[in-house]
Coordinates of C-alpha atoms in Angstrom, one line a residue:
X153 CA 20.6 20.5 -8.7
X154 CA 19.9 22.7 -11.4
X155 CA 16.2 21.6 -12.5
X156 CA 12.9 22.9 -10.8
X157 CA 9.4 22.2 -11.3
X158 CA 7.4 25.4 -10.0
X159 CA 3.9 24.7 -9.4
X160 CA 1.3 27.3 -8.3
X161 CA -2.0 29.0 -8.5
X162 CA -2.9 32.8 -10.6
X163 CA -6.5 34.0 -10.4
X164 CA -6.0 35.3 -13.9
X165 CA -4.1 32.5 -15.1
X166 CA -5.4 29.7 -13.7
X167 CA -3.7 26.3 -12.5
X168 CA 0.2 26.0 -14.4
X169 CA 3.4 24.1 -14.3
X170 CA 6.7 25.9 -15.3
X171 CA 10.1 24.3 -15.7
X172 CA 12.7 25.9 -15.3
X173 CA 16.5 25.4 -16.1
X174 CA 18.6 27.6 -13.7
X175 CA 22.6 28.1 -14.4
X176 CA 25.5 27.9 -11.8
X177 CA 25.2 31.4 -11.1
X178 CA 21.4 30.9 -10.1
X179 CA 19.7 32.7 -13.2
X180 CA 16.9 31.6 -14.5
X181 CA 18.9 30.8 -17.8
X182 CA 15.3 29.3 -20.0
X183 CA 12.1 28.5 -18.7
X184 CA 8.4 26.9 -20.4
X185 CA 5.8 26.3 -19.2
X186 CA 2.2 24.8 -19.5
X187 CA -0.9 27.2 -18.6
X188 CA -3.4 29.3 -20.2
X189 CA -3.9 32.7 -21.2
X190 CA -1.0 35.2 -20.6
X191 CA 1.6 32.7 -19.7
X192 CA 4.0 33.3 -22.5
X193 CA 4.4 37.0 -20.9
X194 CA 4.8 36.1 -17.4
X195 CA 7.7 33.3 -18.7
X196 CA 9.3 36.6 -20.5
X197 CA 9.1 38.9 -17.4
X198 CA 10.9 36.4 -15.7
X199 CA 13.4 35.0 -17.9
X200 CA 17.1 36.0 -17.1
X201 CA 16.3 37.1 -13.4
X202 CA 18.1 35.9 -10.4
X203 CA 16.1 33.2 -8.7
X204 CA 16.3 34.2 -5.4
X205 CA 14.1 37.3 -6.4
X206 CA 11.2 35.7 -8.3
X207 CA 8.4 36.5 -6.1
X208 CA 6.8 33.1 -7.9
X209 CA 9.2 31.2 -5.5
X210 CA 7.3 32.0 -2.5
X211 CA 4.1 30.3 -3.4
X212 CA 5.9 27.2 -5.3
X213 CA 7.2 24.4 -4.4
X214 CA 10.2 22.8 -5.6
X215 CA 11.7 19.3 -6.1
X216 CA 14.1 17.5 -7.9
X217 CA 13.6 16.6 -11.6
X218 CA 15.7 16.0 -13.8
X219 CA 13.4 16.3 -17.3
X220 CA 10.4 17.7 -18.1
X221 CA 8.8 15.3 -20.5
X222 CA 5.3 14.5 -19.6
X223 CA 3.8 17.6 -21.7
X224 CA 0.4 16.9 -22.0
X225 CA -1.2 14.6 -18.7
X226 CA 0.8 17.4 -17.0
X227 CA -1.5 19.7 -18.8
X228 CA -4.7 18.3 -18.3
X229 CA -4.1 17.5 -14.5
X230 CA -3.5 21.2 -14.4
X231 CA -6.8 21.9 -15.6
X232 CA -8.8 19.2 -13.9
X233 CA -7.2 20.5 -10.5
X234 CA -7.8 24.3 -10.8
X235 CA -11.2 23.7 -9.2
X236 CA -9.7 22.3 -6.3
X237 CA -6.8 24.6 -6.2
X238 CA -9.6 27.9 -6.0
X239 CA -11.1 25.5 -2.7
X240 CA -7.8 25.5 -1.3
X241 CA -6.3 29.0 -1.8
X242 CA -9.7 30.6 -0.7
X243 CA -8.6 28.6 2.3
X244 CA -5.7 30.1 2.5
X245 CA -3.7 27.0 1.4
X246 CA -0.4 27.4 -0.3
X247 CA 2.5 25.1 -1.3
X248 CA 5.5 24.6 0.6
X249 CA 8.8 24.3 -0.7
X250 CA 10.5 20.2 0.0
X251 CA 12.9 18.5 -1.9
X252 CA 12.9 14.7 -1.4
X253 CA 15.8 13.5 1.5
X254 CA 18.2 10.6 0.0
X255 CA 20.4 9.4 1.9
X256 CA 22.2 6.1 -0.2
X257 CA 24.2 6.2 -2.9
X258 CA 21.9 4.0 -4.6
X259 CA 19.2 7.0 -5.1
X260 CA 16.8 5.0 -2.8
X261 CA 15.0 7.4 -0.6
X262 CA 14.6 7.3 3.0
X263 CA 11.7 10.8 2.7
X264 CA 8.6 10.2 3.8
X265 CA 5.5 9.6 1.6
X266 CA 2.9 10.4 4.4
X267 CA 5.2 12.7 6.6
X268 CA 3.7 16.0 4.9
X269 CA 2.4 17.5 1.2
X270 CA 5.7 19.0 0.9
X271 CA 7.5 15.7 1.2
X272 CA 4.9 14.0 -1.0
X273 CA 5.3 16.9 -4.0
X274 CA 8.8 16.3 -4.0
X275 CA 8.6 12.5 -4.4
X276 CA 6.4 12.3 -7.1
X277 CA 8.0 15.0 -9.0
X278 CA 11.7 13.2 -8.3
X279 CA 14.0 10.6 -10.3
X280 CA 13.9 8.7 -7.0
X281 CA 10.0 9.1 -6.7
X282 CA 7.5 6.2 -6.2
X283 CA 5.7 5.3 -9.2
X284 CA 3.0 3.4 -7.2
X285 CA 1.3 4.0 -3.5
X286 CA -1.1 1.6 -1.3
X287 CA -3.3 3.4 0.8
X288 CA -4.9 0.9 3.7
X289 CA -7.6 1.2 6.4
X290 CA -8.9 4.6 5.1
X291 CA -12.0 6.2 7.1
X292 CA -13.5 8.7 4.9
X293 CA -10.7 9.2 2.2
X294 CA -9.9 12.8 3.3
X295 CA -6.3 11.3 3.6
X296 CA -6.5 10.0 0.3
X297 CA -8.1 13.1 -1.3
X298 CA -5.3 15.2 0.3
X299 CA -2.3 13.4 -0.5
X300 CA -3.7 12.9 -4.1
X301 CA -3.9 16.6 -4.0
X302 CA -0.5 17.4 -2.7
X303 CA 0.8 15.6 -5.8
X304 CA -1.7 16.6 -8.6
X305 CA 0.3 19.1 -10.0
X306 CA 3.4 16.8 -10.4
X307 CA 5.0 16.4 -13.7
X308 CA 5.4 12.5 -12.9
X309 CA 2.2 11.5 -10.7
X310 CA 2.3 8.8 -8.5
X311 CA -0.3 6.3 -9.2
X312 CA -2.2 5.7 -5.8
X313 CA -4.3 2.9 -4.6
X314 CA -6.6 3.9 -1.9
X315 CA -8.4 1.0 0.1
X316 CA -10.7 1.1 2.9
X317 CA -12.0 -2.4 5.4
X318 CA -15.7 -1.1 5.3
X319 CA -18.0 -1.2 2.1
X320 CA -18.5 1.9 0.1
X321 CA -21.9 2.1 1.8
X322 CA -20.3 2.4 5.1
X323 CA -17.8 5.0 3.9
X324 CA -20.8 7.2 2.8
X325 CA -22.7 6.8 5.7
X326 CA -21.2 6.4 8.8
X327 CA -18.3 8.4 8.0
X328 CA -19.0 10.4 5.7
X329 CA -16.7 10.5 2.9
X330 CA -18.8 10.8 0.1
X331 CA -17.4 14.0 -1.4
X332 CA -13.8 12.2 -1.2
X333 CA -14.8 9.9 -2.8
X334 CA -16.2 11.8 -5.9
X335 CA -13.0 13.7 -6.3
X336 CA -11.0 10.5 -6.4
X337 CA -13.3 9.2 -8.8
X338 CA -12.3 12.2 -11.7
X339 CA -8.9 11.0 -10.6
X340 CA -7.2 9.1 -13.1
X341 CA -3.8 8.5 -11.0
X342 CA -6.3 7.3 -8.0
X343 CA -7.6 3.6 -7.9
X344 CA -10.6 3.3 -5.2
X345 CA -11.9 -0.1 -3.5
X346 CA -13.0 -1.2 -0.7
X347 CA -13.8 -4.4 1.8
X348 CA -9.9 -5.0 1.7
X349 CA -8.4 -6.8 4.4
X350 CA -4.9 -5.0 5.2
X351 CA -3.8 -8.5 7.3
X352 CA -4.6 -10.2 3.6
X353 CA -4.3 -7.8 0.8
X354 CA -3.8 -11.2 -1.4
X355 CA -7.2 -11.4 -0.7
X356 CA -8.2 -9.1 -2.9
X357 CA -4.9 -8.6 -5.1
X358 CA -3.4 -11.8 -5.5
X359 CA 0.0 -12.2 -5.3
X360 CA 2.0 -10.8 -8.0
X361 CA 0.9 -7.2 -7.6
X362 CA 3.3 -5.3 -5.8
X363 CA 3.6 -1.2 -4.5
X364 CA 6.9 1.4 -4.3
X365 CA 5.2 2.7 -1.0
X366 CA 2.4 1.1 1.3
X367 CA 1.2 3.5 4.4
X368 CA -1.7 3.1 7.0
X369 CA -2.7 6.1 9.1
X370 CA -3.5 5.6 12.4
X371 CA -5.3 1.5 12.5
X372 CA -6.9 1.5 15.7
X373 CA -9.1 -1.6 16.6
X374 CA -12.6 -0.4 17.5
X375 CA -12.8 -0.2 21.4
X376 CA -10.9 1.1 24.3
X377 CA -7.9 -0.9 25.9
X378 CA -7.0 -3.3 23.3
X379 CA -3.8 -3.0 22.9
X380 CA -3.4 -7.1 22.1
X381 CA -5.5 -6.6 19.2
X382 CA -3.8 -3.5 18.0
X383 CA -0.9 -5.8 18.1
X384 CA -2.2 -8.2 16.4
X385 CA -2.9 -5.7 13.6
X386 CA -0.4 -4.8 13.0
X387 CA 1.7 -7.7 13.0
X388 CA -0.8 -9.0 10.5
X389 CA -0.2 -5.7 8.1
X390 CA 3.3 -6.0 8.2
X391 CA 3.2 -9.7 7.5
X392 CA 0.7 -8.7 4.4
X393 CA 2.5 -5.4 3.5
X394 CA 5.8 -7.1 2.7
X395 CA 4.2 -9.6 0.5
X396 CA 3.5 -6.7 -1.9
X397 CA 6.5 -4.3 -1.5
X398 CA 8.2 -4.2 -4.2
X399 CA 12.2 -4.3 -4.0
X400 CA 13.8 -1.6 -2.4
X401 CA 10.0 -0.3 -1.5
X402 CA 9.1 1.3 2.2
X403 CA 6.1 0.9 4.4
X404 CA 4.8 4.0 6.6
X405 CA 2.9 3.5 9.8
X406 CA 1.4 6.4 11.2
X407 CA 0.5 6.2 15.2
X408 CA -0.9 8.1 18.2
X409 CA 1.9 9.7 20.2
X410 CA 2.7 6.7 22.9
X411 CA 1.5 3.7 20.5
X412 CA 4.0 3.3 19.5
X413 CA 6.8 2.8 22.1
X414 CA 9.7 4.3 20.6
X415 CA 11.5 7.1 21.6
X416 CA 10.0 8.9 19.1
X417 CA 7.1 9.2 21.2
X418 CA 8.7 11.5 23.5
X419 CA 6.8 12.7 26.7
X420 CA 4.3 10.3 25.6
X421 CA 6.5 7.6 25.6
X422 CA 4.8 4.7 28.3
X423 CA 6.1 1.5 29.3
X424 CA 7.3 -0.6 26.1
X425 CA 5.1 -3.5 27.8
X426 CA 1.9 -0.8 27.5
X427 CA 2.6 0.2 24.2
X428 CA 1.8 -1.2 20.4
X429 CA 5.2 -2.1 20.3
X430 CA 6.0 -1.6 16.5
X431 CA 9.2 -2.6 16.4
X432 CA 8.4 -5.8 17.5
X433 CA 5.2 -6.8 15.9
X434 CA 7.1 -5.2 12.1
X435 CA 10.3 -7.9 12.9
X436 CA 8.1 -10.7 13.3
X437 CA 7.5 -13.4 11.3
X438 CA 7.8 -13.5 7.3
X439 CA 7.5 -9.5 7.0
X440 CA 11.0 -9.3 8.7
X441 CA 10.2 -4.8 8.6
X442 CA 13.4 -3.0 10.2
X443 CA 12.2 0.3 11.2
X444 CA 14.8 2.9 9.6
X445 CA 13.1 6.5 11.0
X446 CA 10.3 8.2 12.6
X447 CA 8.9 11.6 12.0
X448 CA 6.8 13.9 13.6
X449 CA 3.6 13.5 11.7
X450 CA 2.4 17.4 10.0
X451 CA -0.8 17.2 11.0
X452 CA -1.7 21.2 10.3
X453 CA 0.3 20.8 6.5
X454 CA -2.5 17.7 5.8
X455 CA -5.4 19.4 7.4
X456 CA -4.7 22.6 5.4
X457 CA -5.7 20.4 2.5
X458 CA -8.4 18.6 3.4
X459 CA -7.5 16.1 6.0
X460 CA -9.8 15.3 8.8
X461 CA -8.8 12.6 11.6
X462 CA -12.4 10.4 12.1
X463 CA -11.8 7.4 14.0
X464 CA -12.1 7.2 17.3
X465 CA -12.8 3.6 19.5
X466 CA -16.0 5.8 20.6
X467 CA -17.6 6.2 17.5
X468 CA -16.7 7.9 14.5
X469 CA -17.7 11.7 14.7
X470 CA -14.9 14.5 13.7
X471 CA -15.4 15.7 17.3
X472 CA -13.9 12.2 19.1
X473 CA -11.1 12.2 16.0
X474 CA -8.2 10.8 17.3
X475 CA -5.1 13.4 18.1
X476 CA -2.6 13.2 15.7
X477 CA -1.3 16.6 16.1
X478 CA 1.5 14.9 17.9
X479 CA 1.5 11.5 15.7
X480 CA 4.8 9.7 14.6
X481 CA 5.1 8.2 11.4
X482 CA 7.7 5.6 11.6
X483 CA 9.4 4.2 8.2
X484 CA 10.2 0.4 7.8
X485 CA 11.9 -1.5 5.3
X486 CA 12.8 -4.6 4.4
X487 CA 15.9 -6.4 6.3
X488 CA 18.8 -6.3 4.0
X489 CA 17.5 -2.9 1.9
X490 CA 18.6 -0.5 4.6
X491 CA 21.4 0.5 3.6
X492 CA 23.4 2.8 5.4
X493 CA 20.4 3.3 7.6
X494 CA 20.1 1.8 11.2
X495 CA 17.1 1.5 13.2
X496 CA 16.8 4.5 15.8
X497 CA 15.0 2.9 18.5
X498 CA 16.0 -1.1 18.9
X499 CA 14.3 -3.1 21.3
X500 CA 16.2 -5.6 23.2
X501 CA 15.9 -8.9 24.5
X502 CA 17.0 -10.3 27.5
X503 CA 17.7 -13.6 28.2
X504 CA 19.0 -15.2 31.6
X505 CA 21.6 -18.0 31.5
X506 CA 23.2 -20.3 34.6
X507 CA 25.6 -22.7 35.4
X508 CA 28.3 -23.9 37.7
X509 CA 31.8 -22.6 37.2
X510 CA 35.2 -23.9 38.2
X511 CA 36.7 -20.8 39.6
X512 CA 40.3 -21.8 38.5
X513 CA 39.6 -22.5 35.1
X514 CA 35.9 -19.8 34.2
X515 CA 37.2 -16.7 32.0
X516 CA 34.4 -14.3 32.0
X517 CA 35.9 -13.0 28.9
X518 CA 35.9 -16.5 27.3
X519 CA 31.8 -16.0 28.4
X520 CA 31.6 -13.1 26.2
X521 CA 33.6 -14.1 23.2
X522 CA 31.8 -17.2 23.2
X523 CA 28.2 -14.9 23.5
X524 CA 29.8 -13.2 20.7
X525 CA 30.2 -15.5 18.6
X526 CA 27.2 -17.5 18.6
X527 CA 25.0 -14.2 18.0
X528 CA 24.8 -13.5 14.1
X529 CA 26.3 -10.8 12.4
X530 CA 24.1 -7.4 13.2
X531 CA 23.5 -8.7 16.3
X532 CA 24.6 -6.7 19.2
X533 CA 24.7 -8.3 23.0
X534 CA 25.4 -6.6 26.6
X535 CA 26.1 -9.1 29.3
X536 CA 25.6 -8.4 32.7
X537 CA 26.4 -10.3 35.8
X538 CA 22.7 -10.8 37.6
X539 CA 24.0 -13.0 41.0
X540 CA 26.7 -15.1 41.9
X541 CA 26.1 -18.4 44.9
X542 CA 28.4 -19.5 46.6
X543 CA 28.1 -23.0 48.0
X544 CA 30.4 -25.2 49.9
X545 CA 32.1 -26.9 46.8
X546 CA 30.1 -25.4 43.8
X547 CA 29.9 -21.6 42.5
X548 CA 26.7 -21.2 40.5
X549 CA 26.8 -17.8 37.9
X550 CA 23.6 -16.0 36.6
X551 CA 24.4 -13.9 33.5
X552 CA 21.6 -11.7 32.0
X553 CA 22.6 -11.2 27.8
X554 CA 20.5 -9.0 25.9
X555 CA 19.9 -9.5 22.4
X556 CA 18.9 -6.3 20.0
X557 CA 19.9 -5.3 16.5
X558 CA 19.9 -1.9 14.4
X559 CA 19.8 -3.6 11.3
X560 CA 18.3 -6.8 11.5
X561 CA 14.3 -7.8 12.2
X562 CA 14.9 -8.9 15.5
X563 CA 12.2 -10.8 17.1
X564 CA 11.8 -13.0 20.5
X565 CA 12.0 -16.1 18.3
X566 CA 15.4 -15.0 16.6
X567 CA 16.5 -14.0 20.8
X568 CA 15.7 -17.5 22.1
X569 CA 17.2 -19.1 18.8
X570 CA 20.9 -17.4 20.1
X571 CA 20.1 -18.3 23.7
X572 CA 19.8 -21.7 22.6
X573 CA 22.8 -21.8 20.5
X574 CA 24.8 -20.1 23.5
X575 CA 23.4 -23.1 25.7
X576 CA 24.7 -25.6 23.4
X577 CA 28.3 -24.3 22.9
X578 CA 28.5 -24.5 26.7
X579 CA 26.8 -28.2 26.9
X580 CA 29.9 -28.5 24.2
X581 CA 32.5 -27.3 26.5
X582 CA 33.7 -24.1 24.3
X583 CA 33.6 -22.0 28.0
X584 CA 36.2 -23.8 29.9
X585 CA 35.3 -24.4 33.7
X586 CA 31.1 -23.8 33.0
X587 CA 28.7 -26.3 33.5
X588 CA 25.1 -25.4 33.0
X589 CA 22.5 -26.0 35.9

């Protein structure tokens, strides 16, 4: 990658952006920039210097970009963001070095947008950037503001639609989001809407509007111990999101560690039945979304640029905000759009089947073959003999077949369908010496 965008802030120059053309020997071959007075002198000093020696890199964000062709809009955004950057610099904030992570041959990124500010900057600037982003369930809109800030100086900023379920009056009075809303209203690349139900997006946007990324940060139903309601919330959101998702798009959901019910929860992992079962909720119904990746939410990086966790089942005060420092961001894609990705935490659905066997003709190998044949492509099966009962004239066996998939949006309904297909095959005589009980 020979083309880079450097973005930083200098007290004497204000906000500025540099386009660098780096030669194969890692020296600065060409540089053009946008900024305020004294900028030409800076470019003259660094041109021809080894890239690794440029002090500018220390405070710069590097991102993948093939061409720098949005001059005036980027210049305007640089000027608009000077005040915001001054506030952040006073707070000790610096740009992080980050690049988009691309793991598919077709150039579709698996990088998280909401994982950290560095990743969102890289995605916004790169050729594989998401052009449109929908944020659902915002509270005080501090995350929306932080996201807009993290990409505000990129050459091709993404367009963000930030929404809340509550009205604007509730956001300003109860959530304390007035200042964040004021800042977002001044950003021409951000659209703010209120009264938007994340489980019924079509009621607000219709059926034709689509986004490249749809994100829900730390969703939660008010009240303690409402696991079933939070599962319903996730299932409703996934069903609505998949209808509003552009082809090849991704859905991101951030949850407090322990809520999701995946191996990514680490030490906070609960029994699956005591979790929100995020993988299962995403696979339900018409959503058919598959978990592709999980990462720890970089709370400190987001908090540095203004994000605050405010939601809590007891109230909305900052003191009772969710403990998001070990939160998990879950990235989903539609079934059939995973590329080489596989679900890191597939859910298994055990199904028991009992039948009489004729010991002289029954073969367990044939049974396992039929189980695999009746399962659709992409489904993994694990077969275990649970018990065998020997009668005077008959022998009964009970097998447990566990169905799962790392590439399909596998649900309880699909597991049931596989069990019925197996029963039909046994009833039709596909397994010699076996008859259903």
